[in-house]
Amino acid sequence: MASFAPSPADVADIGVTGMAVMGSNLARNLARNGFKVAIHNRSVERTEKVIADHGSDGEFYPSESIDDFVASLQKPRVAIIMVKAGGPTDAVIDELAARMEPGDIIVDAGNALFTDTRRREEALRAKGLHFVGTGVSGGEEGALNGPSIMPGGTKESYDRLGPMFETIAANVDGAPCCTHVGADGAGHFVKMVHNGIEYADMQVISEAYDLMSKALGMSASEIGDVFAEWNTGDLESFLIEITADVLHQVDADTGKAFVDVILDQAAQKGTGAWTVQTALELGVPVTGIAEATFARSVSGSVPQREAARGVLPAKAEAPEIADRAAFIDDLQKALYAAKLVSYSQGFDEIAAGADHYGWDINLGDMARIWRGGCIIRARFLDRITEAYERNGDLALLLADEYFTREITECIPAWRRVVAYAATAGLPVPVFASTLSYYDSVRAERLPAALVQAQRDFFGAHTYRRVDADGTYHIEWTGDRSQTRQDG
Ligand code: 6PG
C-alpha cells in the first residue's frame, strides 16, 4: 500500500516516471520551479521515498499505478521517462502510449541512441503522439540545479515543453541552456556528440596528468595545483575544475592520493562508441573522440596488457627536461589545442548529422546551450557561438579567425609535447591524433593519392585526376594505358 493518497485527475503540469537519482532530481527541479509534478516509479517505494525526503520541494502528485500517473496529467499531457535505455524505455513508452491521446507528449530524457529515438518518434507520430528524445547533461547535480537540455522532436512539442525546460535549465548570462535542437532524434544526436567530446576532454586531461606524473615526477596534489591554476585561464571548464579537485583528494583508508588507489581501467556506457560509430557511418573524422574511446578500451584490455607488460620494451630515452615550468606551459597549450580540435571535430559531426537527417540545427546555439549545466561546460564555448554567428556556413571551426589565431599560438608547444611523449615512450593518443588531424586537414596535398592508385591497381576502383574531369582506370596488368570510365 502506497503511503500517499491517490492524486487528483488533470492536475499536474508535467510528469516524470523513473525515480532513480536522475529522474527524481529532474522532478524536484521542476517542482522547485513552481511546476506541479506528477511522479511515478515501477516500484512504489522509490516514489514514497521522494515524497518522504523531498516532498517539501514543491507540489508533487505521486501515483502508484501508471493509469493514475497518466490520469493526473493536465492535457495535452507531458510525461518524461527517465529509465534505463533500450528495452526498459520501450516498455514504458508502450505503457504510456496505450493510455495517452493525440497531442500528448512523451519525453525520453535518458541517453538513448538517436536512431532508436527516430524509430520511436515515427511509431508514436503514427498514433498522433509527440515523442521527444531529449539530451540532459549535468549528472545528478545538474538535473537538480540546472542541466543543459537538448530536446528534439516537433516544434509544436517544444512550444509546450520549452517554457518549462528553459525554466529549469542552467542559465548563463540570462540565456537558458536549452533550445529546440531539431526534429525527431536531433536532440539525442547532439547529446551523443556532447558525450563524445566529453570523452576526448577527459582523456586529454588525463594524458596531461600522466606526463606531469611520469615525466616530471610530480605528485597528484602538485598536479592538482597546476589544473587549479589552468582553470583560471583559457582552459577554464568544469572538467578541469573537477580534475584539480579529484587530484587533491586523499584516500581515507591508505592516506595515499586517491587517484593512485583507483584501478586504471576506464569504463564506458556506450555514448562515446555511438559517437564514433555514427561518425564512421557519416564519414566524419572525429579522431580525438575515437582515440579517447579506444584509450578506454586499451585500459580495459586486461589480458593484452598483462601479456605485454614487462615483455614489450620501450626502447625509449626520455629527453631531459631542463625547464619544468616551460614543459608545464607546453602541456597547457597542447591541451588547449587538442581540445579545440576535438570540439571542431564534434561540430563537424553535428553538421554532417544535420545534413544527412535533414535537421535544421543551429551550431552556434549548440555551443551556447553547453555553456552551463553540462559536463563539457567551458569558458571558450562563447567563442564557438561567436564564430558561427560570424559565419553560419563555417566549414571548419578551426578555420574561424579567432580559433586559427588561438591554435596557431599553441602549435610549437603541441609538437614538443607529442615529440617528447613519443621519444619517452609515453602514450598520448589524443594529443597525437589531434595533432595529426591538424596537419592532415591543413595539408596542401595528402598521400590519399597513393591510396587511390593502389585501389585502382588491385581492384580497378578508379581515380580522378588533378588536371582533368572524369574518373579513370589504368590497365595495370596490360599495357598500362589509361581509360576514362565515366562515359
Ligand atoms: C552528462 C554525462 C552523462 C553520463 C555519461 C557517462 O552529460 O551528464 O555525459 O550522460 O555521465 O553517460 O558516460 P560513460 O559512463 O560512458 O563515461
Short mmCIF file of C-alpha atoms and ligand atoms in Angstrom, two decimals:
data_model
loop_
_atom_site.label_atom_id
_atom_site.label_comp_id
_atom_site.label_asym_id
_atom_site.label_seq_id
_atom_site.Cartn_x
_atom_site.Cartn_y
_atom_site.Cartn_z
CA MET A 1 0.00 0.00 0.00
CA ALA A 2 1.37 3.37 -1.00
CA SER A 3 1.63 5.81 1.85
CA PHE A 4 0.08 8.67 -0.11
CA ALA A 5 -3.47 9.40 -1.21
CA PRO A 6 -4.30 8.95 -4.93
CA SER A 7 -3.62 12.12 -6.91
CA PRO A 8 -6.50 14.05 -8.46
CA ALA A 9 -7.02 13.90 -12.23
CA ASP A 10 -5.93 16.56 -14.74
CA VAL A 11 -3.80 18.45 -12.26
CA ALA A 12 -0.07 18.14 -12.97
CA ASP A 13 1.81 20.35 -15.47
CA ILE A 14 4.23 17.57 -16.21
CA GLY A 15 5.06 14.06 -15.03
CA VAL A 16 8.24 12.09 -14.51
CA THR A 17 8.35 8.30 -14.44
CA GLY A 18 11.52 6.64 -13.20
CA MET A 19 12.51 7.80 -9.74
CA ALA A 20 16.19 6.82 -9.72
CA VAL A 21 18.51 9.72 -8.95
CA MET A 22 18.32 11.48 -12.34
CA GLY A 23 14.54 11.18 -12.58
CA SER A 24 13.84 12.27 -9.03
CA ASN A 25 16.26 15.19 -9.29
CA LEU A 26 14.64 16.36 -12.52
CA ALA A 27 11.21 16.09 -10.87
CA ARG A 28 12.47 18.03 -7.84
CA ASN A 29 13.97 20.71 -10.08
CA LEU A 30 10.60 21.12 -11.83
CA ALA A 31 8.75 21.25 -8.51
CA ARG A 32 11.19 23.77 -7.04
CA ASN A 33 10.49 25.98 -10.03
CA GLY A 34 6.79 26.03 -9.31
CA PHE A 35 5.54 23.31 -11.68
CA LYS A 36 3.04 20.74 -10.48
CA VAL A 37 4.85 17.46 -10.99
CA ALA A 38 3.31 14.00 -11.23
CA ILE A 39 5.75 11.29 -10.23
CA HIS A 40 5.75 7.55 -10.70
CA ASN A 41 8.08 4.60 -10.42
CA ARG A 42 7.65 0.93 -11.22
CA SER A 43 8.15 0.06 -7.57
CA VAL A 44 6.22 2.47 -5.37
CA GLU A 45 8.86 2.54 -2.60
CA ARG A 46 11.05 4.92 -4.57
CA THR A 47 8.12 7.28 -5.16
CA GLU A 48 7.34 7.19 -1.45
CA LYS A 49 10.93 7.99 -0.65
CA VAL A 50 10.95 11.04 -2.91
CA ILE A 51 7.81 12.32 -1.16
CA ALA A 52 9.19 11.50 2.29
CA ASP A 53 12.61 13.06 1.69
CA HIS A 54 11.79 15.91 -0.67
CA GLY A 55 8.03 16.42 -0.61
CA SER A 56 8.59 19.95 0.64
CA ASP A 57 10.43 20.89 -2.58
CA GLY A 58 7.12 21.76 -4.23
CA GLU A 59 3.82 20.35 -5.49
CA PHE A 60 4.20 16.64 -6.22
CA TYR A 61 1.40 14.36 -7.37
CA PRO A 62 2.57 10.80 -6.73
CA SER A 63 0.91 7.78 -8.31
CA GLU A 64 1.32 4.12 -7.64
CA SER A 65 -0.08 2.94 -10.96
CA ILE A 66 0.73 4.11 -14.46
CA ASP A 67 -3.02 4.63 -15.03
CA ASP A 68 -3.23 7.10 -12.16
CA PHE A 69 0.00 8.75 -13.26
CA VAL A 70 -1.33 9.44 -16.76
CA ALA A 71 -4.72 10.50 -15.40
CA SER A 72 -3.09 13.04 -13.09
CA LEU A 73 -1.56 14.96 -16.03
CA GLN A 74 -3.19 18.05 -17.50
CA LYS A 75 -3.93 17.84 -21.22
CA PRO A 76 -2.12 17.89 -23.53
CA ARG A 77 -0.17 15.59 -21.25
CA VAL A 78 3.60 15.69 -20.87
CA ALA A 79 5.35 12.68 -19.38
CA ILE A 80 9.11 12.41 -19.04
CA ILE A 81 10.66 8.96 -19.00
CA MET A 82 13.87 8.63 -17.03
CA VAL A 83 14.57 4.90 -17.08
CA LYS A 84 17.34 2.68 -18.46
CA ALA A 85 18.00 3.00 -22.19
CA GLY A 86 16.87 0.20 -24.50
CA GLY A 87 14.21 -2.33 -23.55
CA PRO A 88 13.05 -0.64 -20.32
CA THR A 89 12.49 2.63 -22.22
CA ASP A 90 10.49 0.86 -24.95
CA ALA A 91 8.36 -0.86 -22.30
CA VAL A 92 7.48 2.40 -20.54
CA ILE A 93 6.79 4.16 -23.86
CA ASP A 94 4.31 1.41 -24.75
CA GLU A 95 2.59 1.70 -21.37
CA LEU A 96 2.26 5.46 -21.66
CA ALA A 97 1.24 5.47 -25.33
CA ALA A 98 -1.56 3.00 -24.61
CA ARG A 99 -3.05 5.47 -22.15
CA MET A 100 -2.44 8.73 -23.98
CA GLU A 101 -4.37 10.72 -26.58
CA PRO A 102 -3.34 12.50 -29.78
CA GLY A 103 -1.42 15.67 -29.00
CA ASP A 104 0.12 14.27 -25.79
CA ILE A 105 3.89 14.33 -25.42
CA ILE A 106 6.23 11.58 -24.27
CA VAL A 107 9.76 12.71 -23.47
CA ASP A 108 12.72 10.35 -23.21
CA ALA A 109 15.33 12.20 -21.20
CA GLY A 110 17.82 9.32 -20.90
CA ASN A 111 20.89 8.74 -23.07
CA ALA A 112 19.16 6.94 -25.95
CA LEU A 113 20.75 6.13 -29.29
CA PHE A 114 19.33 8.71 -31.73
CA THR A 115 18.33 6.05 -34.26
CA ASP A 116 16.13 4.44 -31.57
CA THR A 117 14.65 7.87 -30.95
CA ARG A 118 13.90 8.29 -34.66
CA ARG A 119 12.20 4.88 -34.72
CA ARG A 120 10.14 5.65 -31.62
CA GLU A 121 9.21 9.10 -32.87
CA GLU A 122 7.96 7.68 -36.14
CA ALA A 123 5.89 5.00 -34.40
CA LEU A 124 4.30 7.45 -31.98
CA ARG A 125 3.71 10.06 -34.66
CA ALA A 126 1.55 7.49 -36.43
CA LYS A 127 -0.62 7.47 -33.29
CA GLY A 128 -0.81 11.26 -33.16
CA LEU A 129 1.56 11.45 -30.17
CA HIS A 130 4.67 13.59 -29.92
CA PHE A 131 7.83 11.79 -28.94
CA VAL A 132 10.67 13.99 -27.80
CA GLY A 133 14.13 12.49 -27.34
CA THR A 134 15.96 14.98 -25.20
CA GLY A 135 19.55 15.14 -24.10
CA VAL A 136 20.04 16.11 -20.47
CA SER A 137 23.56 16.74 -19.31
CA GLY A 138 25.00 17.64 -15.96
CA GLY A 139 24.74 14.46 -13.97
CA GLU A 140 22.78 14.25 -10.74
CA GLU A 141 23.73 17.71 -9.60
CA GLY A 142 22.78 19.28 -12.92
CA ALA A 143 19.42 17.52 -13.05
CA LEU A 144 18.59 19.04 -9.68
CA ASN A 145 20.04 22.52 -10.01
CA GLY A 146 20.05 23.25 -13.72
CA PRO A 147 21.17 20.93 -16.51
CA SER A 148 21.85 21.64 -20.15
CA ILE A 149 18.80 20.36 -22.03
CA MET A 150 18.80 19.33 -25.70
CA PRO A 151 15.27 18.45 -26.86
CA GLY A 152 14.49 17.09 -30.30
CA GLY A 153 11.01 16.35 -31.65
CA THR A 154 8.44 18.62 -33.22
CA LYS A 155 8.37 22.40 -32.96
CA GLU A 156 4.84 22.04 -31.61
CA SER A 157 6.00 19.88 -28.73
CA TYR A 158 8.69 22.44 -27.95
CA ASP A 159 6.04 25.16 -27.70
CA ARG A 160 4.61 23.21 -24.78
CA LEU A 161 7.87 21.92 -23.27
CA GLY A 162 10.23 24.81 -23.94
CA PRO A 163 8.93 27.20 -21.27
CA MET A 164 9.26 24.50 -18.60
CA PHE A 165 12.65 23.22 -19.76
CA GLU A 166 14.07 26.71 -20.17
CA THR A 167 12.99 27.50 -16.61
CA ILE A 168 14.71 24.50 -15.05
CA ALA A 169 17.83 24.55 -17.25
CA ALA A 170 21.09 26.18 -16.27
CA ASN A 171 21.24 29.83 -17.18
CA VAL A 172 24.32 31.72 -18.36
CA ASP A 173 24.27 35.50 -18.82
CA GLY A 174 20.48 35.45 -18.81
CA ALA A 175 20.23 32.80 -21.54
CA PRO A 176 18.84 29.35 -20.74
CA CYS A 177 20.99 26.34 -21.61
CA CYS A 178 18.14 24.80 -23.58
CA THR A 179 16.81 25.21 -27.08
CA HIS A 180 14.86 23.20 -29.61
CA VAL A 181 17.66 21.29 -31.33
CA GLY A 182 15.77 19.89 -34.32
CA ALA A 183 13.27 17.26 -35.39
CA ASP A 184 12.96 13.63 -34.19
CA GLY A 185 16.37 12.32 -32.98
CA ALA A 186 18.30 15.60 -33.26
CA GLY A 187 18.36 16.19 -29.51
CA HIS A 188 19.78 12.78 -28.71
CA PHE A 189 22.23 13.08 -31.60
CA VAL A 190 23.62 16.32 -30.19
CA LYS A 191 23.76 14.85 -26.68
CA MET A 192 25.66 11.86 -28.11
CA VAL A 193 28.27 14.15 -29.67
CA HIS A 194 28.43 16.13 -26.41
CA ASN A 195 29.39 12.91 -24.70
CA GLY A 196 31.96 12.09 -27.39
CA ILE A 197 33.58 15.46 -26.79
CA GLU A 198 33.37 14.71 -23.06
CA TYR A 199 35.38 11.52 -23.66
CA ALA A 200 38.06 13.43 -25.61
CA ASP A 201 38.28 16.16 -22.99
CA MET A 202 38.62 13.67 -20.15
CA GLN A 203 41.26 11.63 -21.96
CA VAL A 204 43.45 14.55 -22.98
CA ILE A 205 43.29 15.96 -19.45
CA SER A 206 44.40 12.54 -18.24
CA GLU A 207 47.26 12.50 -20.73
CA ALA A 208 48.47 15.87 -19.42
CA TYR A 209 48.25 14.47 -15.89
CA ASP A 210 50.18 11.36 -16.94
CA LEU A 211 53.00 13.40 -18.45
CA MET A 212 53.31 15.57 -15.36
CA SER A 213 53.33 12.47 -13.23
CA LYS A 214 55.76 10.35 -15.27
CA ALA A 215 57.95 12.91 -16.99
CA LEU A 216 58.21 15.38 -14.12
CA GLY A 217 57.62 13.02 -11.20
CA MET A 218 55.01 15.34 -9.72
CA SER A 219 52.61 14.14 -7.03
CA ALA A 220 48.87 14.05 -7.64
CA SER A 221 48.34 17.01 -5.39
CA GLU A 222 51.05 19.05 -7.15
CA ILE A 223 49.40 18.24 -10.46
CA GLY A 224 46.08 19.23 -8.93
CA ASP A 225 47.60 22.65 -8.20
CA VAL A 226 48.54 23.00 -11.88
CA PHE A 227 45.00 22.16 -13.01
CA ALA A 228 43.57 24.62 -10.49
CA GLU A 229 45.85 27.28 -11.98
CA TRP A 230 44.87 26.32 -15.56
CA ASN A 231 41.24 26.70 -14.55
CA THR A 232 41.77 30.43 -14.23
CA GLY A 233 42.66 30.85 -17.93
CA ASP A 234 41.53 29.73 -21.40
CA LEU A 235 41.07 26.18 -20.19
CA GLU A 236 38.52 27.16 -17.54
CA SER A 237 35.91 24.41 -17.54
CA PHE A 238 34.02 22.04 -15.31
CA LEU A 239 36.24 19.08 -16.22
CA ILE A 240 39.48 20.95 -15.43
CA GLU A 241 37.96 22.14 -12.16
CA ILE A 242 36.90 18.68 -11.01
CA THR A 243 40.24 17.25 -12.11
CA ALA A 244 42.00 19.60 -9.70
CA ASP A 245 39.55 18.57 -7.01
CA VAL A 246 39.99 14.83 -7.66
CA LEU A 247 43.79 15.10 -7.66
CA HIS A 248 43.73 16.82 -4.27
CA GLN A 249 41.60 14.05 -2.80
CA VAL A 250 43.33 11.76 -0.28
CA ASP A 251 42.26 8.14 0.20
CA ALA A 252 40.83 7.77 3.69
CA ASP A 253 42.00 4.15 4.06
CA THR A 254 45.61 4.47 2.99
CA GLY A 255 46.42 8.16 3.20
CA LYS A 256 47.61 7.97 -0.41
CA ALA A 257 46.48 10.22 -3.22
CA PHE A 258 43.02 8.97 -4.12
CA VAL A 259 43.80 8.70 -7.85
CA ASP A 260 46.68 6.35 -7.03
CA VAL A 261 44.41 3.75 -5.43
CA ILE A 262 41.98 3.55 -8.37
CA LEU A 263 42.28 0.63 -10.78
CA ASP A 264 43.40 2.05 -14.13
CA GLN A 265 40.58 0.59 -16.24
CA ALA A 266 38.10 3.15 -17.55
CA ALA A 267 34.52 2.00 -18.07
CA GLN A 268 32.04 3.30 -20.62
CA LYS A 269 28.33 3.11 -21.02
CA GLY A 270 28.39 3.48 -24.78
CA THR A 271 27.78 7.08 -25.83
CA GLY A 272 31.41 7.57 -26.88
CA ALA A 273 31.27 4.44 -29.01
CA TRP A 274 27.98 5.61 -30.56
CA THR A 275 29.61 8.92 -31.47
CA VAL A 276 32.47 7.13 -33.20
CA GLN A 277 30.26 4.55 -34.94
CA THR A 278 27.98 7.29 -36.22
CA ALA A 279 30.95 9.36 -37.34
CA LEU A 280 32.30 6.40 -39.28
CA GLU A 281 28.95 5.97 -40.99
CA LEU A 282 28.79 9.66 -41.84
CA GLY A 283 32.46 9.75 -42.88
CA VAL A 284 33.43 12.40 -40.32
CA PRO A 285 36.96 12.15 -38.88
CA VAL A 286 36.40 12.53 -35.14
CA THR A 287 39.88 11.24 -34.41
CA GLY A 288 40.23 12.77 -30.95
CA ILE A 289 36.95 11.27 -29.78
CA ALA A 290 37.78 7.93 -31.37
CA GLU A 291 41.21 7.73 -29.73
CA ALA A 292 39.70 8.72 -26.39
CA THR A 293 37.13 5.94 -26.72
CA PHE A 294 39.78 3.41 -27.73
CA ALA A 295 42.01 4.60 -24.88
CA ARG A 296 39.29 3.36 -22.51
CA SER A 297 39.22 0.08 -24.43
CA VAL A 298 43.01 -0.27 -24.16
CA SER A 299 42.83 0.36 -20.44
CA GLY A 300 40.27 -2.41 -20.15
CA SER A 301 42.19 -4.87 -22.36
CA VAL A 302 43.44 -6.73 -19.31
CA PRO A 303 44.80 -9.94 -20.89
CA GLN A 304 46.58 -7.98 -23.62
CA ARG A 305 48.09 -5.58 -21.12
CA GLU A 306 49.26 -8.47 -18.97
CA ALA A 307 50.79 -10.19 -21.98
CA ALA A 308 52.62 -7.01 -22.97
CA ARG A 309 53.71 -5.73 -19.57
CA GLY A 310 57.34 -6.44 -18.87
CA VAL A 311 57.76 -8.14 -22.26
CA LEU A 312 57.46 -5.38 -24.82
CA PRO A 313 60.35 -2.96 -24.34
CA ALA A 314 60.03 0.81 -24.52
CA LYS A 315 63.43 1.30 -26.14
CA ALA A 316 62.86 4.90 -25.24
CA GLU A 317 65.15 7.55 -23.94
CA ALA A 318 63.26 10.26 -22.20
CA PRO A 319 64.85 13.57 -23.14
CA GLU A 320 65.95 15.59 -20.16
CA ILE A 321 63.53 18.31 -19.18
CA ALA A 322 65.67 21.27 -18.27
CA ASP A 323 62.89 23.77 -17.72
CA ARG A 324 59.99 22.20 -15.83
CA ALA A 325 57.87 25.34 -15.89
CA ALA A 326 58.26 25.57 -19.67
CA PHE A 327 57.22 21.91 -20.01
CA ILE A 328 54.06 22.56 -17.97
CA ASP A 329 53.37 25.63 -20.08
CA ASP A 330 53.71 23.47 -23.21
CA LEU A 331 51.25 20.96 -21.77
CA GLN A 332 48.72 23.70 -21.14
CA LYS A 333 48.95 24.89 -24.73
CA ALA A 334 48.87 21.37 -26.15
CA LEU A 335 45.82 20.60 -24.05
CA TYR A 336 44.05 23.68 -25.36
CA ALA A 337 44.93 22.86 -28.97
CA ALA A 338 43.83 19.23 -28.67
CA LYS A 339 40.61 20.38 -27.08
CA LEU A 340 39.92 22.83 -29.90
CA VAL A 341 40.39 20.04 -32.42
CA SER A 342 38.02 17.71 -30.54
CA TYR A 343 35.32 20.36 -30.44
CA SER A 344 35.86 21.23 -34.08
CA GLN A 345 35.52 17.55 -34.99
CA GLY A 346 32.41 17.21 -32.82
CA PHE A 347 30.78 20.19 -34.53
CA ASP A 348 31.66 18.66 -37.89
CA GLU A 349 29.77 15.55 -36.83
CA ILE A 350 26.72 17.58 -35.78
CA ALA A 351 26.80 19.43 -39.10
CA ALA A 352 27.09 16.15 -41.02
CA GLY A 353 24.26 14.58 -38.99
CA ALA A 354 22.04 17.61 -39.60
CA ASP A 355 22.77 17.40 -43.29
CA HIS A 356 22.16 13.68 -43.51
CA TYR A 357 18.98 13.56 -41.44
CA GLY A 358 17.58 16.90 -42.59
CA TRP A 359 17.75 18.63 -39.21
CA ASP A 360 17.92 22.39 -39.05
CA ILE A 361 20.49 22.62 -36.26
CA ASN A 362 21.98 25.98 -35.35
CA LEU A 363 25.58 25.11 -34.41
CA GLY A 364 26.15 28.37 -32.55
CA ASP A 365 23.13 27.63 -30.39
CA MET A 366 24.55 24.22 -29.51
CA ALA A 367 27.69 25.86 -28.12
CA ARG A 368 25.50 28.35 -26.29
CA ILE A 369 23.41 25.71 -24.52
CA TRP A 370 26.60 23.91 -23.49
CA ARG A 371 27.95 26.95 -21.65
CA GLY A 372 26.27 25.92 -18.42
CA GLY A 373 24.88 22.85 -16.74
CA CYS A 374 26.59 20.21 -18.85
CA ILE A 375 29.76 18.21 -18.31
CA ILE A 376 31.72 19.95 -21.08
CA ARG A 377 30.76 23.46 -19.99
CA ALA A 378 33.72 25.71 -20.64
CA ARG A 379 34.69 29.31 -20.98
CA PHE A 380 35.59 29.11 -24.66
CA LEU A 381 32.15 27.90 -25.81
CA ASP A 382 31.16 31.55 -26.15
CA ARG A 383 33.85 31.87 -28.79
CA ILE A 384 32.31 28.96 -30.73
CA THR A 385 28.91 30.66 -30.73
CA GLU A 386 30.55 33.87 -31.94
CA ALA A 387 32.38 32.01 -34.71
CA TYR A 388 29.12 30.58 -36.08
CA GLU A 389 27.48 33.99 -35.72
CA ARG A 390 30.28 35.49 -37.81
CA ASN A 391 29.79 32.83 -40.44
CA GLY A 392 26.82 30.50 -40.41
CA ASP A 393 28.38 28.44 -43.22
CA LEU A 394 31.70 27.95 -41.48
CA ALA A 395 33.09 24.72 -42.97
CA LEU A 396 35.61 24.17 -40.19
CA LEU A 397 35.55 25.69 -36.72
CA LEU A 398 39.36 25.82 -36.62
CA ALA A 399 39.33 27.98 -39.74
CA ASP A 400 37.41 30.73 -37.95
CA GLU A 401 39.76 33.68 -37.47
CA TYR A 402 39.63 33.52 -33.66
CA PHE A 403 40.34 29.80 -33.46
CA THR A 404 43.02 29.96 -36.13
CA ARG A 405 44.80 32.57 -34.04
CA GLU A 406 44.37 30.60 -30.83
CA ILE A 407 45.58 27.28 -32.21
CA THR A 408 48.48 28.87 -34.08
CA GLU A 409 49.89 30.07 -30.77
CA CYS A 410 49.79 26.54 -29.40
CA ILE A 411 51.39 24.65 -32.28
CA PRO A 412 55.07 24.67 -31.29
CA ALA A 413 54.21 23.59 -27.73
CA TRP A 414 51.82 20.90 -29.02
CA ARG A 415 54.53 19.46 -31.29
CA ARG A 416 57.07 19.45 -28.45
CA VAL A 417 54.65 17.58 -26.17
CA VAL A 418 53.85 14.91 -28.76
CA ALA A 419 57.51 14.56 -29.73
CA TYR A 420 58.55 14.27 -26.09
CA ALA A 421 55.91 11.63 -25.38
CA ALA A 422 56.86 9.58 -28.45
CA THR A 423 60.55 9.74 -27.54
CA ALA A 424 59.92 8.92 -23.90
CA GLY A 425 57.57 6.02 -24.70
CA LEU A 426 54.52 7.54 -23.05
CA PRO A 427 51.08 7.11 -24.66
CA VAL A 428 49.29 10.28 -25.72
CA PRO A 429 46.56 9.08 -28.10
CA VAL A 430 44.50 12.27 -28.07
CA PHE A 431 47.41 14.73 -28.08
CA ALA A 432 48.96 12.86 -31.00
CA SER A 433 45.85 12.07 -33.04
CA THR A 434 44.52 15.60 -32.86
CA LEU A 435 47.91 16.96 -33.98
CA SER A 436 47.96 14.51 -36.87
CA TYR A 437 44.45 15.58 -37.81
CA TYR A 438 45.53 19.20 -37.68
CA ASP A 439 48.43 18.51 -40.01
CA SER A 440 46.20 16.45 -42.30
CA VAL A 441 43.37 18.90 -42.62
CA ARG A 442 45.72 21.81 -43.35
CA ALA A 443 47.93 19.84 -45.79
CA GLU A 444 48.19 21.09 -49.33
CA ARG A 445 48.31 17.53 -50.55
CA LEU A 446 47.73 14.20 -48.78
CA PRO A 447 49.07 10.73 -49.55
CA ALA A 448 45.49 9.73 -50.32
CA ALA A 449 46.57 9.99 -53.96
CA LEU A 450 48.75 6.93 -53.50
CA VAL A 451 45.91 5.08 -51.76
CA GLN A 452 43.71 5.77 -54.79
CA ALA A 453 46.41 4.43 -57.11
CA GLN A 454 46.74 1.27 -55.01
CA ARG A 455 42.96 0.79 -55.04
CA ASP A 456 42.91 1.14 -58.78
CA PHE A 457 45.81 -1.31 -59.10
CA PHE A 458 44.28 -4.21 -57.21
CA GLY A 459 40.57 -3.54 -57.59
CA ALA A 460 40.03 -1.30 -60.60
CA HIS A 461 38.40 1.16 -58.21
CA THR A 462 39.30 4.11 -60.45
CA TYR A 463 40.71 7.52 -59.60
CA ARG A 464 40.25 11.15 -60.56
CA ARG A 465 42.99 13.37 -61.93
CA VAL A 466 44.17 16.76 -60.70
CA ASP A 467 44.22 18.14 -64.24
CA ALA A 468 41.02 16.83 -65.88
CA ASP A 469 37.43 15.90 -65.09
CA GLY A 470 36.20 12.33 -65.05
CA THR A 471 37.16 9.01 -63.48
CA TYR A 472 39.93 6.86 -64.89
CA HIS A 473 41.49 3.44 -64.67
CA ILE A 474 44.88 2.11 -65.68
CA GLU A 475 45.20 -1.33 -67.34
CA TRP A 476 47.74 -2.35 -64.71
CA THR A 477 48.19 -5.93 -65.92
CA GLY A 478 48.10 -4.97 -69.58
CA ASP A 479 49.69 -2.12 -71.44
CA ARG A 480 49.19 0.33 -68.56
CA SER A 481 47.17 2.67 -70.68
CA GLN A 482 44.65 4.94 -69.07
CA THR A 483 40.97 4.75 -69.95
CA ARG A 484 38.21 7.09 -68.94
CA GLN A 485 35.45 5.22 -67.07
CA ASP A 486 32.63 7.71 -66.86
CA GLY A 487 31.34 7.87 -70.38
C1 6PG B 1 26.26 14.03 -18.84
C2 6PG B 1 27.08 12.78 -18.86
C3 6PG B 1 26.21 11.61 -18.56
C4 6PG B 1 26.98 10.40 -18.07
C5 6PG B 1 27.66 9.64 -19.17
C6 6PG B 1 28.93 8.99 -18.75
O1 6PG B 1 26.27 14.69 -19.86
O2 6PG B 1 25.66 14.32 -17.82
O3 6PG B 1 27.67 12.60 -20.11
O4 6PG B 1 25.42 11.39 -19.66
O5 6PG B 1 27.85 10.72 -17.07
O6 6PG B 1 26.74 8.66 -19.54
O7 6PG B 1 29.26 8.12 -19.73
P1 6PG B 1 30.25 6.93 -19.56
O8 6PG B 1 29.73 6.06 -18.45
O9 6PG B 1 30.21 6.25 -20.88
O10 6PG B 1 31.57 7.53 -19.21
#
